[in-house]
Amino acid sequence: MTGVKNLDLNRALVLFSGGQDSTTALAHALENYDYVETVGFVYGQRNKIELDCRLEILKALKQDFSKWASKISDDHLLDLSTFASLSNSALTDHSQVITVGETGLPTTFVPGRNLFFFTYAAVIAYNRNLGTLVGGMCETDFSGYPDCREETLKYLVLTLNHGMGTDFEIVTPLMWKSKAQSWELAHTLGGDALIDLIREDTHTCYNGVREELHDFGYGCQSCPACELRAKGYAEWIAKL
Ligand code: ZN
């Protein structure tokens, strides 16, 4: 087709936040593609711990996982801090309490966040011939964020390809997995070493607590993200 840029589908760009899910998605990309870059976003999130974790995780993946080290390439960090000023979310407004809001969605919901993230990622990927966009979105999460749904991302990739004249693919390896299955996938991809890395170096807690290392990793143990992560870990361990 005229005007279509054929991108290399063996070159991936991973939306990498420093949390458990995007770290597992990154491991999946390293296992399945020849060349991998990462992108993170500063968008006024409640705590910046995840951003520090990102760099630690990338360093550890290069140092301790020889099968992946040569595939990990550039990391991009984009400043979208104006995004916070558009939104009224507990994830970006530190004074708000994390609870379930009027719409039935948690107050941590930032409307359209993943639409923005994938669109920015696609601009980077276009210029760097990265045909596969990878994210840790999961439809089976408690939260039901509409921008994490498979159908949303199916339409988004169509829109991006129509609008940019490209043939991107969006890949979400965790989409239909429970949290227990996400731990299992991480173990399949990177063994005990990746489980240790996820426990010690990733951050998922909405409250930014990193004081005590629990079985499932660091966290306050009471926010929805910690509860989900701890429950999934316990379920996975029980099945071993
Ligand atoms: Zn927590």
PDB file of N, CA and C and ligand atoms in Angstrom, residues 204-209 218-227, ligand 1:
ATOM      1  N   THR A 204       5.106  -1.144  42.886  1.00  0.00           N
ATOM      2  CA  THR A 204       3.713  -1.111  42.452  1.00  0.00           C
ATOM      3  C   THR A 204       2.822  -0.353  43.441  1.00  0.00           C
ATOM      4  N   CYS A 205       3.263  -0.243  44.694  1.00  0.00           N
ATOM      5  CA  CYS A 205       2.450   0.354  45.773  1.00  0.00           C
ATOM      6  C   CYS A 205       2.054   1.794  45.459  1.00  0.00           C
ATOM      7  N   TYR A 206       0.751   2.074  45.541  1.00  0.00           N
ATOM      8  CA  TYR A 206       0.269   3.437  45.282  1.00  0.00           C
ATOM      9  C   TYR A 206       0.760   4.434  46.323  1.00  0.00           C
ATOM     10  N   ASN A 207       1.070   3.929  47.516  1.00  0.00           N
ATOM     11  CA  ASN A 207       1.485   4.841  48.589  1.00  0.00           C
ATOM     12  C   ASN A 207       2.994   5.055  48.647  1.00  0.00           C
ATOM     13  N   GLY A 208       3.719   4.425  47.734  1.00  0.00           N
ATOM     14  CA  GLY A 208       5.157   4.675  47.653  1.00  0.00           C
ATOM     15  C   GLY A 208       5.959   4.124  48.827  1.00  0.00           C
ATOM     16  N   VAL A 209       5.406   3.138  49.537  1.00  0.00           N
ATOM     17  CA  VAL A 209       6.089   2.609  50.721  1.00  0.00           C
ATOM     18  C   VAL A 209       7.140   1.576  50.290  1.00  0.00           C
ATOM     19  N   TYR A 218       8.205  -4.933  48.061  1.00  0.00           N
ATOM     20  CA  TYR A 218       7.985  -3.795  48.949  1.00  0.00           C
ATOM     21  C   TYR A 218       6.563  -3.265  48.794  1.00  0.00           C
ATOM     22  N   GLY A 219       6.060  -2.596  49.835  1.00  0.00           N
ATOM     23  CA  GLY A 219       4.754  -1.945  49.716  1.00  0.00           C
ATOM     24  C   GLY A 219       4.056  -1.819  51.051  1.00  0.00           C
ATOM     25  N   CYS A 220       2.974  -1.024  51.040  1.00  0.00           N
ATOM     26  CA  CYS A 220       2.243  -0.721  52.279  1.00  0.00           C
ATOM     27  C   CYS A 220       1.364  -1.882  52.727  1.00  0.00           C
ATOM     28  N   GLN A 221       1.112  -2.824  51.854  1.00  0.00           N
ATOM     29  CA  GLN A 221       0.276  -4.010  52.101  1.00  0.00           C
ATOM     30  C   GLN A 221      -1.225  -3.714  52.172  1.00  0.00           C
ATOM     31  N   SER A 222      -1.626  -2.442  52.048  1.00  0.00           N
ATOM     32  CA  SER A 222      -3.057  -2.164  52.204  1.00  0.00           C
ATOM     33  C   SER A 222      -3.688  -1.430  51.015  1.00  0.00           C
ATOM     34  N   CYS A 223      -2.893  -0.851  50.122  1.00  0.00           N
ATOM     35  CA  CYS A 223      -3.505  -0.190  48.965  1.00  0.00           C
ATOM     36  C   CYS A 223      -3.945  -1.277  47.965  1.00  0.00           C
ATOM     37  N   PRO A 224      -4.841  -0.955  47.028  1.00  0.00           N
ATOM     38  CA  PRO A 224      -5.329  -1.982  46.096  1.00  0.00           C
ATOM     39  C   PRO A 224      -4.203  -2.659  45.303  1.00  0.00           C
ATOM     40  N   ALA A 225      -3.173  -1.906  44.949  1.00  0.00           N
ATOM     41  CA  ALA A 225      -2.076  -2.495  44.166  1.00  0.00           C
ATOM     42  C   ALA A 225      -1.301  -3.511  44.997  1.00  0.00           C
ATOM     43  N   CYS A 226      -1.043  -3.172  46.261  1.00  0.00           N
ATOM     44  CA  CYS A 226      -0.336  -4.109  47.146  1.00  0.00           C
ATOM     45  C   CYS A 226      -1.182  -5.357  47.388  1.00  0.00           C
ATOM     46  N   GLU A 227      -2.470  -5.156  47.629  1.00  0.00           N
ATOM     47  CA  GLU A 227      -3.349  -6.301  47.918  1.00  0.00           C
ATOM     48  C   GLU A 227      -3.361  -7.283  46.751  1.00  0.00           C
TER      49      GLU A 227
HETATM   50 ZN    ZN B   1       0.635  -0.255  48.788  1.00  0.00          ZN
END
